[in-house]
Coordinates of C-alpha atoms and ligand atoms in Angstrom, one line a residue:
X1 CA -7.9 -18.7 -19.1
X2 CA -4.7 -19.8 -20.7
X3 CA -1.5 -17.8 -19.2
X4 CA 2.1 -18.9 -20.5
X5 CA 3.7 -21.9 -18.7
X6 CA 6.2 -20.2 -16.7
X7 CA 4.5 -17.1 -15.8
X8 CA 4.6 -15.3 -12.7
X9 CA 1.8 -15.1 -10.2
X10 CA 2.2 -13.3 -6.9
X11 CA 0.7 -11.3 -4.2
X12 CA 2.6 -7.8 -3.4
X13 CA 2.7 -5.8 0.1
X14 CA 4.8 -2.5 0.9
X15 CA 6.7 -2.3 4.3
X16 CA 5.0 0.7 5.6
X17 CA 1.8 -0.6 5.0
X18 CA 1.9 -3.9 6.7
X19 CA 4.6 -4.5 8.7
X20 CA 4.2 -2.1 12.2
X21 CA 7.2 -3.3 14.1
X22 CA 7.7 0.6 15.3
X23 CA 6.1 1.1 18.6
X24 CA 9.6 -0.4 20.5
X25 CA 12.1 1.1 18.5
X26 CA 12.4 -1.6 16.0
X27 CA 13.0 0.5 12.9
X28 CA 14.0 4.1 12.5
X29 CA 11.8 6.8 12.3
X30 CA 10.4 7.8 8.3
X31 CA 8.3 10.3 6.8
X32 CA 5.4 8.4 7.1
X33 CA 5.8 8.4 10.5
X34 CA 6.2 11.9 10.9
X35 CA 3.6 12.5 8.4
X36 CA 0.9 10.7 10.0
X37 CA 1.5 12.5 13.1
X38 CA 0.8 15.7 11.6
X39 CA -3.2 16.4 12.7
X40 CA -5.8 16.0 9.5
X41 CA -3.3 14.2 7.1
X42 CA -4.7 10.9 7.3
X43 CA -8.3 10.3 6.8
X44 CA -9.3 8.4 9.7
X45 CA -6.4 9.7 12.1
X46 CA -4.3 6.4 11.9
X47 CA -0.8 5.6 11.5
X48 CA 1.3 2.5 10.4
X49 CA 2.8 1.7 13.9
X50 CA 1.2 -1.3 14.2
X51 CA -0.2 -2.0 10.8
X52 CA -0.9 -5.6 10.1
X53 CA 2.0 -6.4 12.9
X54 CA 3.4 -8.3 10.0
X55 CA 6.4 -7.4 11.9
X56 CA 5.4 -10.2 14.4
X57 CA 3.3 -12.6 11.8
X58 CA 5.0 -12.9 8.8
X59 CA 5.3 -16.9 9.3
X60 CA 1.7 -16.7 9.0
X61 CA 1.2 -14.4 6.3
X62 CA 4.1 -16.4 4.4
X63 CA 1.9 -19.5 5.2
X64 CA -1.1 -17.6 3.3
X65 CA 0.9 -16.6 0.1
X66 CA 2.1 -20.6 0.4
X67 CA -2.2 -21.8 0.9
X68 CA -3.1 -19.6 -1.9
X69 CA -0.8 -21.2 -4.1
X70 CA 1.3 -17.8 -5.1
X71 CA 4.8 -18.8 -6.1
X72 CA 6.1 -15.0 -5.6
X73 CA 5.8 -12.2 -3.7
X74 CA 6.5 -8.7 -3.8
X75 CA 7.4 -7.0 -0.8
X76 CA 9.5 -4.1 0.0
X77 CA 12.2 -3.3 2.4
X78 CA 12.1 -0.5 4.8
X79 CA 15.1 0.9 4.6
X80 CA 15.2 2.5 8.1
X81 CA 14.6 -0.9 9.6
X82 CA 18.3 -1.7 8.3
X83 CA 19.9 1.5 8.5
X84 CA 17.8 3.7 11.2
X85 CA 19.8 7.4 10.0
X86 CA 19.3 6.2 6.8
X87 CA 23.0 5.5 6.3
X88 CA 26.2 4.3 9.1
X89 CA 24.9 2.4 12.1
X90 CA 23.0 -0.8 10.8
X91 CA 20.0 -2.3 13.1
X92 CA 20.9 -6.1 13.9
X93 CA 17.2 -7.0 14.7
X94 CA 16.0 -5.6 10.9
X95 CA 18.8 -7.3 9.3
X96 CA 17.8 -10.6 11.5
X97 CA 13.9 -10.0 10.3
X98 CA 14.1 -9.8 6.6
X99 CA 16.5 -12.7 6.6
X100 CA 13.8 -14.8 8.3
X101 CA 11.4 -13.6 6.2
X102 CA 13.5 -14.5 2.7
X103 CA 14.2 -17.9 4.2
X104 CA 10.5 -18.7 5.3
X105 CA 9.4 -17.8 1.8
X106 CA 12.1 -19.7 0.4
X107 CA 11.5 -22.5 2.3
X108 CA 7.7 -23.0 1.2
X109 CA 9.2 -22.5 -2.5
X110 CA 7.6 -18.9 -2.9
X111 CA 10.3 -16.6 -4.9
X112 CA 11.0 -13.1 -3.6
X113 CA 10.5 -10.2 -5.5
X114 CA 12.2 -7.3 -3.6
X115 CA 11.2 -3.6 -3.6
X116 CA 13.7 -1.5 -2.3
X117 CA 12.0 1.6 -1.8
X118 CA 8.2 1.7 -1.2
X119 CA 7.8 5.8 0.3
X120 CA 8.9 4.8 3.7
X121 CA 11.9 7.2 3.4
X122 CA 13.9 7.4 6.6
X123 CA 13.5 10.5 8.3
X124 CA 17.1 11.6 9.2
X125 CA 17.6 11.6 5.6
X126 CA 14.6 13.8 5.1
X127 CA 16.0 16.2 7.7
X128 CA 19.0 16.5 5.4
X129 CA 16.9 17.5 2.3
X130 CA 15.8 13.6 1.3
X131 CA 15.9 13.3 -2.6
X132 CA 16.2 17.5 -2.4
X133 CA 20.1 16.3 -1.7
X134 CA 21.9 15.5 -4.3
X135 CA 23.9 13.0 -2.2
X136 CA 20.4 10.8 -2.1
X137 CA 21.9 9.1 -5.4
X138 CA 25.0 7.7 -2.4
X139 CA 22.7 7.8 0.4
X140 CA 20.3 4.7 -1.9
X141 CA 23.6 3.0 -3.4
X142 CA 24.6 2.3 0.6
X143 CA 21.1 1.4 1.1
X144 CA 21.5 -1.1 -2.0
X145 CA 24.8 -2.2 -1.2
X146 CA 24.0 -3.6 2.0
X147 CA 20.4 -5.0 1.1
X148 CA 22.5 -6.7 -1.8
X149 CA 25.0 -8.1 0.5
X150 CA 22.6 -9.1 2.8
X151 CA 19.8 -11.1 0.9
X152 CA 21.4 -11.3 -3.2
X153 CA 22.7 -14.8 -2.1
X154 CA 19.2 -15.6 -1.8
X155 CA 17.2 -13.1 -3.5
X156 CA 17.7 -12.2 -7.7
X157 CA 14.6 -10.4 -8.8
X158 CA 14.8 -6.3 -7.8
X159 CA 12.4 -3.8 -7.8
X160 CA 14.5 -0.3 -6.7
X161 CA 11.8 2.6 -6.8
X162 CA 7.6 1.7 -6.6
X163 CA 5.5 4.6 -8.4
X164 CA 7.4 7.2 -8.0
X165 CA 4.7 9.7 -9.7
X166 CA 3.4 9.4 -5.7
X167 CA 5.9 10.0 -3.5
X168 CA 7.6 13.0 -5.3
X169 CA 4.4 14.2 -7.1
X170 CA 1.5 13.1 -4.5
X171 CA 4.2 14.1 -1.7
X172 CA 5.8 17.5 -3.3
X173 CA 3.0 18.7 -6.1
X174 CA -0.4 18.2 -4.0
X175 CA 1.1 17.4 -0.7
X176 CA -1.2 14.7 0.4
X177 CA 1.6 11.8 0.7
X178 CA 4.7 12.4 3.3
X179 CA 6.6 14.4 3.6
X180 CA 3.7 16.8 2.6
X181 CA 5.4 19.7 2.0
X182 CA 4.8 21.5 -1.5
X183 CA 7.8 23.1 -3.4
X184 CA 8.5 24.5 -6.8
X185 CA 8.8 23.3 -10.2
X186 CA 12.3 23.6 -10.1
X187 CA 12.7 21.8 -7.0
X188 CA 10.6 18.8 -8.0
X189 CA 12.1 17.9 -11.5
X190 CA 15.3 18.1 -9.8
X191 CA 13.8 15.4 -7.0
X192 CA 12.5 13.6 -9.7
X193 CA 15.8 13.9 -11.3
X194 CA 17.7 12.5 -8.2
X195 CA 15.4 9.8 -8.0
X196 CA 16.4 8.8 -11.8
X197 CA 19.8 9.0 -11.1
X198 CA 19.7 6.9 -7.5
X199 CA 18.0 4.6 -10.1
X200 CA 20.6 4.3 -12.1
X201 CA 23.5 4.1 -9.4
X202 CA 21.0 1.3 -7.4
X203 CA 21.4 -0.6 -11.0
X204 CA 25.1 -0.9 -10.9
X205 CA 25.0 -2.0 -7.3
X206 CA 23.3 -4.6 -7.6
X207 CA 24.6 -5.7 -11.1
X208 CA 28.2 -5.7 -9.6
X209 CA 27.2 -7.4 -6.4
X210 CA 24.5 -10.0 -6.8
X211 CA 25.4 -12.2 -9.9
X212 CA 22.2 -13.0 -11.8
X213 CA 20.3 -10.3 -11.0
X214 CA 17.3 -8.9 -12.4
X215 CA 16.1 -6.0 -12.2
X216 CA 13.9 -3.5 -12.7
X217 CA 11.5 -0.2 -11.5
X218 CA 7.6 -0.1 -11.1
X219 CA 6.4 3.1 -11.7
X220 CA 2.1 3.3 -11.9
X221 CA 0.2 4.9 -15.3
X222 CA -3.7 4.8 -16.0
X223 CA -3.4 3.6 -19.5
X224 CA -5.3 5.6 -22.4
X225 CA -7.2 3.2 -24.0
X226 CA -9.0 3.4 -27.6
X227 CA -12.8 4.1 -28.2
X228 CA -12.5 1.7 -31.2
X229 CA -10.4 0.1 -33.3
X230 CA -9.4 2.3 -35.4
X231 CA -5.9 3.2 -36.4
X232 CA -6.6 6.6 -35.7
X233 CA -8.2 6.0 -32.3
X234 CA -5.1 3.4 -31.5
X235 CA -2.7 6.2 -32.2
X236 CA -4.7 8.9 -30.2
X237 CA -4.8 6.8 -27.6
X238 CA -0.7 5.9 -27.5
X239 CA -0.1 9.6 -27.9
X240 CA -2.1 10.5 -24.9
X241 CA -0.7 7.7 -22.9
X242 CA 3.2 8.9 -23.7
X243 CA 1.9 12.9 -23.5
X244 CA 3.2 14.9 -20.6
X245 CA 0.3 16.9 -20.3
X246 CA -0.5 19.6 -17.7
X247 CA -2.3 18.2 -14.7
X248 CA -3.1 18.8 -10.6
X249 CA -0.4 15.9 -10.1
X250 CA 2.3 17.1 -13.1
X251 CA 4.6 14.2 -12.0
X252 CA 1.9 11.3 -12.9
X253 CA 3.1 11.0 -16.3
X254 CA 4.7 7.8 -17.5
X255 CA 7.2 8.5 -19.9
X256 CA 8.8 11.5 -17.7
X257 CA 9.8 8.3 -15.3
X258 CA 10.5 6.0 -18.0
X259 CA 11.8 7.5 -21.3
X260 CA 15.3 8.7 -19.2
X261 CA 16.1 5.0 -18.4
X262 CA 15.4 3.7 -21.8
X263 CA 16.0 6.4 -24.2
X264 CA 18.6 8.1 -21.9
X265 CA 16.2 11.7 -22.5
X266 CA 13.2 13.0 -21.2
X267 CA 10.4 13.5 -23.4
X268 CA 10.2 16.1 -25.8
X269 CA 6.2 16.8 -24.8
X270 CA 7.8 17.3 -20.7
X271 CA 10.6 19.4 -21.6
X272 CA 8.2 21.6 -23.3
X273 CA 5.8 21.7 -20.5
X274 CA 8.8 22.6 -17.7
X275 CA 10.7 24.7 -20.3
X276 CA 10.5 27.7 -18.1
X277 CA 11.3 25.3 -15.2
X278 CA 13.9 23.0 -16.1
X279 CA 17.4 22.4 -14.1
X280 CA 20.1 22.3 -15.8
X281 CA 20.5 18.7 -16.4
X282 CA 24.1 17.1 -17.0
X283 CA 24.4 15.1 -20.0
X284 CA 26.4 12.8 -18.2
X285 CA 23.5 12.1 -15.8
X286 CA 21.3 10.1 -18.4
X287 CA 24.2 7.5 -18.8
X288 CA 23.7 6.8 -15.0
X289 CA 20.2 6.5 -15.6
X290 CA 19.9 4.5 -18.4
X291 CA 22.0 1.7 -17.0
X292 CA 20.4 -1.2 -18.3
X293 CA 17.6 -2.8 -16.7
X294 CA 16.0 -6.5 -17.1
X295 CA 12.5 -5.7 -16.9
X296 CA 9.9 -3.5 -16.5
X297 CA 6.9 -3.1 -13.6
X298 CA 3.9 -1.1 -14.0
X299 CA 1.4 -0.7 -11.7
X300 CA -2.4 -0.9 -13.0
X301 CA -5.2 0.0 -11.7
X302 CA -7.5 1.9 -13.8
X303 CA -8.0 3.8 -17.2
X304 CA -9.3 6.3 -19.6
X305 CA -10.8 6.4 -22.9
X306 CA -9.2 8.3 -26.1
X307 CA -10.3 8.9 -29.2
X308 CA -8.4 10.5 -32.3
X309 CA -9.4 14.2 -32.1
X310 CA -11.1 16.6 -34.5
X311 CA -8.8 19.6 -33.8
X312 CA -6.1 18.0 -31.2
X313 CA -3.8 14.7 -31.2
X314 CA -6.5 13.2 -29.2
X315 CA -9.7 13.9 -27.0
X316 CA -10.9 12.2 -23.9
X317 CA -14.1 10.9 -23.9
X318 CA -16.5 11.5 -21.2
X319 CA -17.3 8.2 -19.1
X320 CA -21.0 7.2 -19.1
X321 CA -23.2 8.4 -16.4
X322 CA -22.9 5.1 -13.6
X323 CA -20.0 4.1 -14.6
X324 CA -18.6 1.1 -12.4
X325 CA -16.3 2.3 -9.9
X326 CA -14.4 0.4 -6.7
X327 CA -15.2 1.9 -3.2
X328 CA -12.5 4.2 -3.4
X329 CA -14.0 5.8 -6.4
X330 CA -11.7 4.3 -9.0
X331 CA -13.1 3.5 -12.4
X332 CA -13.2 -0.1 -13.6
X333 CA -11.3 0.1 -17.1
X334 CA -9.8 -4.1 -17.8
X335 CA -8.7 -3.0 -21.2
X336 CA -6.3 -1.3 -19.2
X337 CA -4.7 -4.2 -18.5
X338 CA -5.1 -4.9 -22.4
X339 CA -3.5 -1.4 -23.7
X340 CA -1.4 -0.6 -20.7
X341 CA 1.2 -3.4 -21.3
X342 CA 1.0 -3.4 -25.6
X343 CA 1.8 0.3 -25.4
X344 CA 4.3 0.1 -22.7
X345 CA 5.8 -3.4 -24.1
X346 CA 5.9 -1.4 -28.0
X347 CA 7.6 1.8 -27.0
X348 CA 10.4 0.0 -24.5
X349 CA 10.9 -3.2 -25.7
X350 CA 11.8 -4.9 -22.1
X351 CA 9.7 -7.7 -20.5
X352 CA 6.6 -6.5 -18.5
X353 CA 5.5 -7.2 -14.8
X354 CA 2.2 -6.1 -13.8
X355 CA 3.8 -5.5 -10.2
X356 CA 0.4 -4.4 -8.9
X357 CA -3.2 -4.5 -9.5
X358 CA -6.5 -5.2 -7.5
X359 CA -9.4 -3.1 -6.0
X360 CA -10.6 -1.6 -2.7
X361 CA -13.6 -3.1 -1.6
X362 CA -16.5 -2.5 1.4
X363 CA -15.6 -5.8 2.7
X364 CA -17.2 -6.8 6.1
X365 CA -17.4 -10.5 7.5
X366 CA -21.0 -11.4 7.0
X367 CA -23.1 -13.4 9.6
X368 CA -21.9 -16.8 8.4
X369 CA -18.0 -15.6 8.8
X370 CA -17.4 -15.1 5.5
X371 CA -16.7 -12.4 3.3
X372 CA -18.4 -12.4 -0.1
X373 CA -16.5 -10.1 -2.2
X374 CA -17.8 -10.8 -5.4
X375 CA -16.8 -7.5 -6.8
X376 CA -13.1 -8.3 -6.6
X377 CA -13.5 -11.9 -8.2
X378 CA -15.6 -10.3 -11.0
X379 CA -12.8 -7.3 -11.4
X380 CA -10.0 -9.7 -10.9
X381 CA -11.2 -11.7 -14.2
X382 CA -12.1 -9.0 -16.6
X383 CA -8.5 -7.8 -15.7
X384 CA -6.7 -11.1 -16.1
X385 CA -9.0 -11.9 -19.6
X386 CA -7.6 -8.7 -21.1
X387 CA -3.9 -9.6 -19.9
X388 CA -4.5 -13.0 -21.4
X389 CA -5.5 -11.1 -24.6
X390 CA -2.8 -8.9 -24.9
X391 CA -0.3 -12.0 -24.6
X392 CA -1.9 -13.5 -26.8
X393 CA -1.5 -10.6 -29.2
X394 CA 2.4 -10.8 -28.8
X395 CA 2.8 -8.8 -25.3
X396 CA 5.5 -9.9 -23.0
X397 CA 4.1 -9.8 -19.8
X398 CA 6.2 -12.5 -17.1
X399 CA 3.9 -12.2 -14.6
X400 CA 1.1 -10.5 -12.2
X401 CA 1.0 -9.8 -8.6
X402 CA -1.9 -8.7 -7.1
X403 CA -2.6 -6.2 -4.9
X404 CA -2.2 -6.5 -2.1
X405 CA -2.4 -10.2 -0.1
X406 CA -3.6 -8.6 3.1
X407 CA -5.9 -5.1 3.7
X408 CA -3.4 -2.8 4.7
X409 CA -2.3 0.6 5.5
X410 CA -3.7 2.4 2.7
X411 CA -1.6 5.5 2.5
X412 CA -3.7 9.1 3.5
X413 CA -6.9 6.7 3.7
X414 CA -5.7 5.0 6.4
X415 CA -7.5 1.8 7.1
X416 CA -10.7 2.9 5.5
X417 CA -9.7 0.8 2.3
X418 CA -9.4 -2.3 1.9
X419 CA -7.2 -4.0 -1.2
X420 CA -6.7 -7.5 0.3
X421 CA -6.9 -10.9 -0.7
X422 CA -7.4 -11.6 3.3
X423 CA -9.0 -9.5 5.1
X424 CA -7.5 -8.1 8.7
X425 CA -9.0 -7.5 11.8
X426 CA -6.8 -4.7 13.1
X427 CA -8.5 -5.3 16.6
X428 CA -7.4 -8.8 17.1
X429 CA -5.5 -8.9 13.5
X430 CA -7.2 -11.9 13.1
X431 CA -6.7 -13.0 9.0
X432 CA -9.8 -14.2 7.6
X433 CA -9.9 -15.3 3.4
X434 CA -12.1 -13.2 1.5
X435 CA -14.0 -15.0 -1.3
X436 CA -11.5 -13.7 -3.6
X437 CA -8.7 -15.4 -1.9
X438 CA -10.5 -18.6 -2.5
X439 CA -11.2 -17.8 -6.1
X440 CA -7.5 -17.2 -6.2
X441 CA -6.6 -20.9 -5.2
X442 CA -8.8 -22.4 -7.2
X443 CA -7.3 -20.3 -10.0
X444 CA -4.4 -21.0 -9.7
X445 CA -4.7 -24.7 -9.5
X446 CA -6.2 -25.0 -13.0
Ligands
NOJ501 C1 -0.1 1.8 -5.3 C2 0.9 1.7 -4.3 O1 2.1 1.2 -4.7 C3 0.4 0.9 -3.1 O2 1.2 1.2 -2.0 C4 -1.1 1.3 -2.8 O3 -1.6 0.7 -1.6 C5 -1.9 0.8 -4.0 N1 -1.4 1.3 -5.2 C6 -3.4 1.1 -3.9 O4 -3.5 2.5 -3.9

């Protein structure tokens, strides 16, 4: 494969996920933390307390990213390990952690990519409505502001909000992400709205504080990708992607998260679907949201298949029987990766980062130690071929980070998936390389 000389590869992780750190009073409570003590929210009953205890072995897990040969990473910040209430009194010992963390990646030449909110929300602030409030927008530009004045010496590339489709539509439309609890219409596009807006404030932060800044957002999508090649199929399939259609999750689509920071509107297709819903937006808000970003993440996993429709825009068509699937029930769609970005890349017009992608896998450490995830090598390449192919076409895509360096916390499936690179032990949180991980090196040798 032939990627452009000064692209981006990296590895990603998400505070929550990984770090633990919690048990002693380290960090200030979030939702997650509340959340997963609610009985039958998580599927195997865990938590993130302890996590990978990356809170205690980041030098290590830095010295992975450094074997692999990734020369990024993408991690995220939790913001109630700096500021335990959320805002005021700052915690010393966070502070203290994520600059060690910053200068050990620095040190072994790996660039930083920083999320600055990754769902761990603290909890004080969810006590006070969370992004409910519409003092949220201050509540993240104090949050920014510090992180900023912190670490942007060191650190230039910025991330502010990952997928937010999940933690206001997984969280407030189906409930199965903290803080769980289901509300209106109403009150959800007015989250949502918050959200945009602490966006936008979190932009001129750090624009006005860290000189040379870049920044941008990584919300998720499941690109619609053609049946053929056809112009008609190419435009079904770009219609449905950018469509705001109605769905279990209403808050998955892309260009409700995206149009508002680079068209300074929502999309016509959502304001039609919420018409009977809608909060009265200020005009002035979308100024504050579209502040202008650098670039633009998207998080990839999977996709569908469109074609041009006999009596609609577009139809979906229905997957083979045995279609191939990851263990947690995720299709395998690489031209995802192909139609995703060219879409994406057409309708904005900003640099792309494919901040996550990767699969859950049944890995276990076979009898000679090893673990032979074949499945992950194979997806890995049929992915990165149809990024390659897209760039090739003209796409401006700066880099990839896979998800995730390390099995992890995954979310309301607690530890029963695993998306690493390196597989964990969470008994003796011993890290062992899965195949992949090798294949990784290797790759990125060439
Ligand atoms: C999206 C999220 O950003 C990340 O936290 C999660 O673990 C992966 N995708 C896999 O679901």
């Amino acid at each position: 494969m032939s990627f452009p000389k000064d692209f981006v590869w990296g590895s990603a992780t998400a505070s929550y996920q990984i770090e633990g750190g919690y048990e002693n009073g380290e960090r200030g409570r979030t939702v997650w933390d509340d959340f997963c003590d609610r009985p039958g929210t998580i599927l195997d009953g865990s938590n993130g307390s302890v996590a990978c205890d990356h809170y205690h072995r980041y030098k290590e897990d830095v010295q992975h990213i450094k074997d692999i040969g990734f020369g990024a990473y993408r991690l995220s910040i939790a913001w109630a390990r700096l500021l335990p209430e959320g805002t005021g009194k700052i915690n010393e010992d966070g502070v203290r952690f994520y600059n060690n963390l910053i200068d050990e990646l620095l040190e072994k030449g790996i660039t930083p990519y920083i999320t600055l909110f990754h769902w761990d929300l603290p909890y004080e602030l969810f006590s006070k409505g969370g992004w409910q409030n519409p003092e949220c927008v201050e509540w993240f530009a104090e949050y920014t502001e510090l992180v900023a004045k912190l670490y942007g010496d060191r650190v230039k590339h910025f991330f502010t909000f990952n997928e937010p489709q999940c933690f206001i539509g997984l969280a407030h439309v189906l409930g199965i992400h903290a803080p769980g609890n289901i509300m209106s219409k109403r009150s959800v596009l007015t989250m949502a709205h918050n959200v945009l807006k602490a966006h936008g404030r979190s932009v001129q932060v750090l624009r006005a504080l860290v000189p040379g800044a870049q920044i941008g957002i990584a919300p998720t999508s499941t690109p619609a990708c053609p049946e053929t090649n056809s112009e008609a199929d190419i435009n079904a399939a770009r219609e449905a992607y950018f469509d705001v259609p109605e769905q279990e999750n209403y808050m998955w689509s892309v260009s409700w998260w995206s149009d508002p920071i680079f068209f300074g509107q929502y999309p016509e297709a959502g304001l039609k679907l919420f018409e009977a819903d809608l909060p009265d937006f200020k005009d002035e808000d979308f100024k504050l949201i579209s502040e202008p970003i650098d670039f633009y993440g998207q998080n990839i996993y999977n996709g569908y298949t469109i074609k041009a429709g006999a009596n609609a825009a577009y139809e979906a068509v229905k997957r083979p029987l045995g279609f191939p699937r990851t263990a947690i029930n995720w299709p395998v769609v690489p031209e995802s990766l192909y139609w995703g970005p060219k879409f994406l890349y057409e309708r904005y017009k900003k640099p792309i980062f494919i901040t996550e992608n990767g699969q859950s896998g049944t890995d276990f450490i076979s009898l000679d130690g090893k673990i032979h995830d074949t499945d992950r090598i194979d997806f890995t390449q049929r992915y990165l071929a149809e990024l390659e192919r897209g760039i090739a076409d003209g796409t401006d895509v700066k880099g990839y980070f896979a998800w995730s360096l390390i099995d992890n916390f995954e979310w309301h499936s607690g530890y029963t998936e695993r998306f690493g690179l390196i597989h964990v032990d969470y008994q003796t949180q011993k890290r062992t390389w899965k195949d992949s991980a090798h294949w990784m090196k290797e790759f990125l040798a060439k």
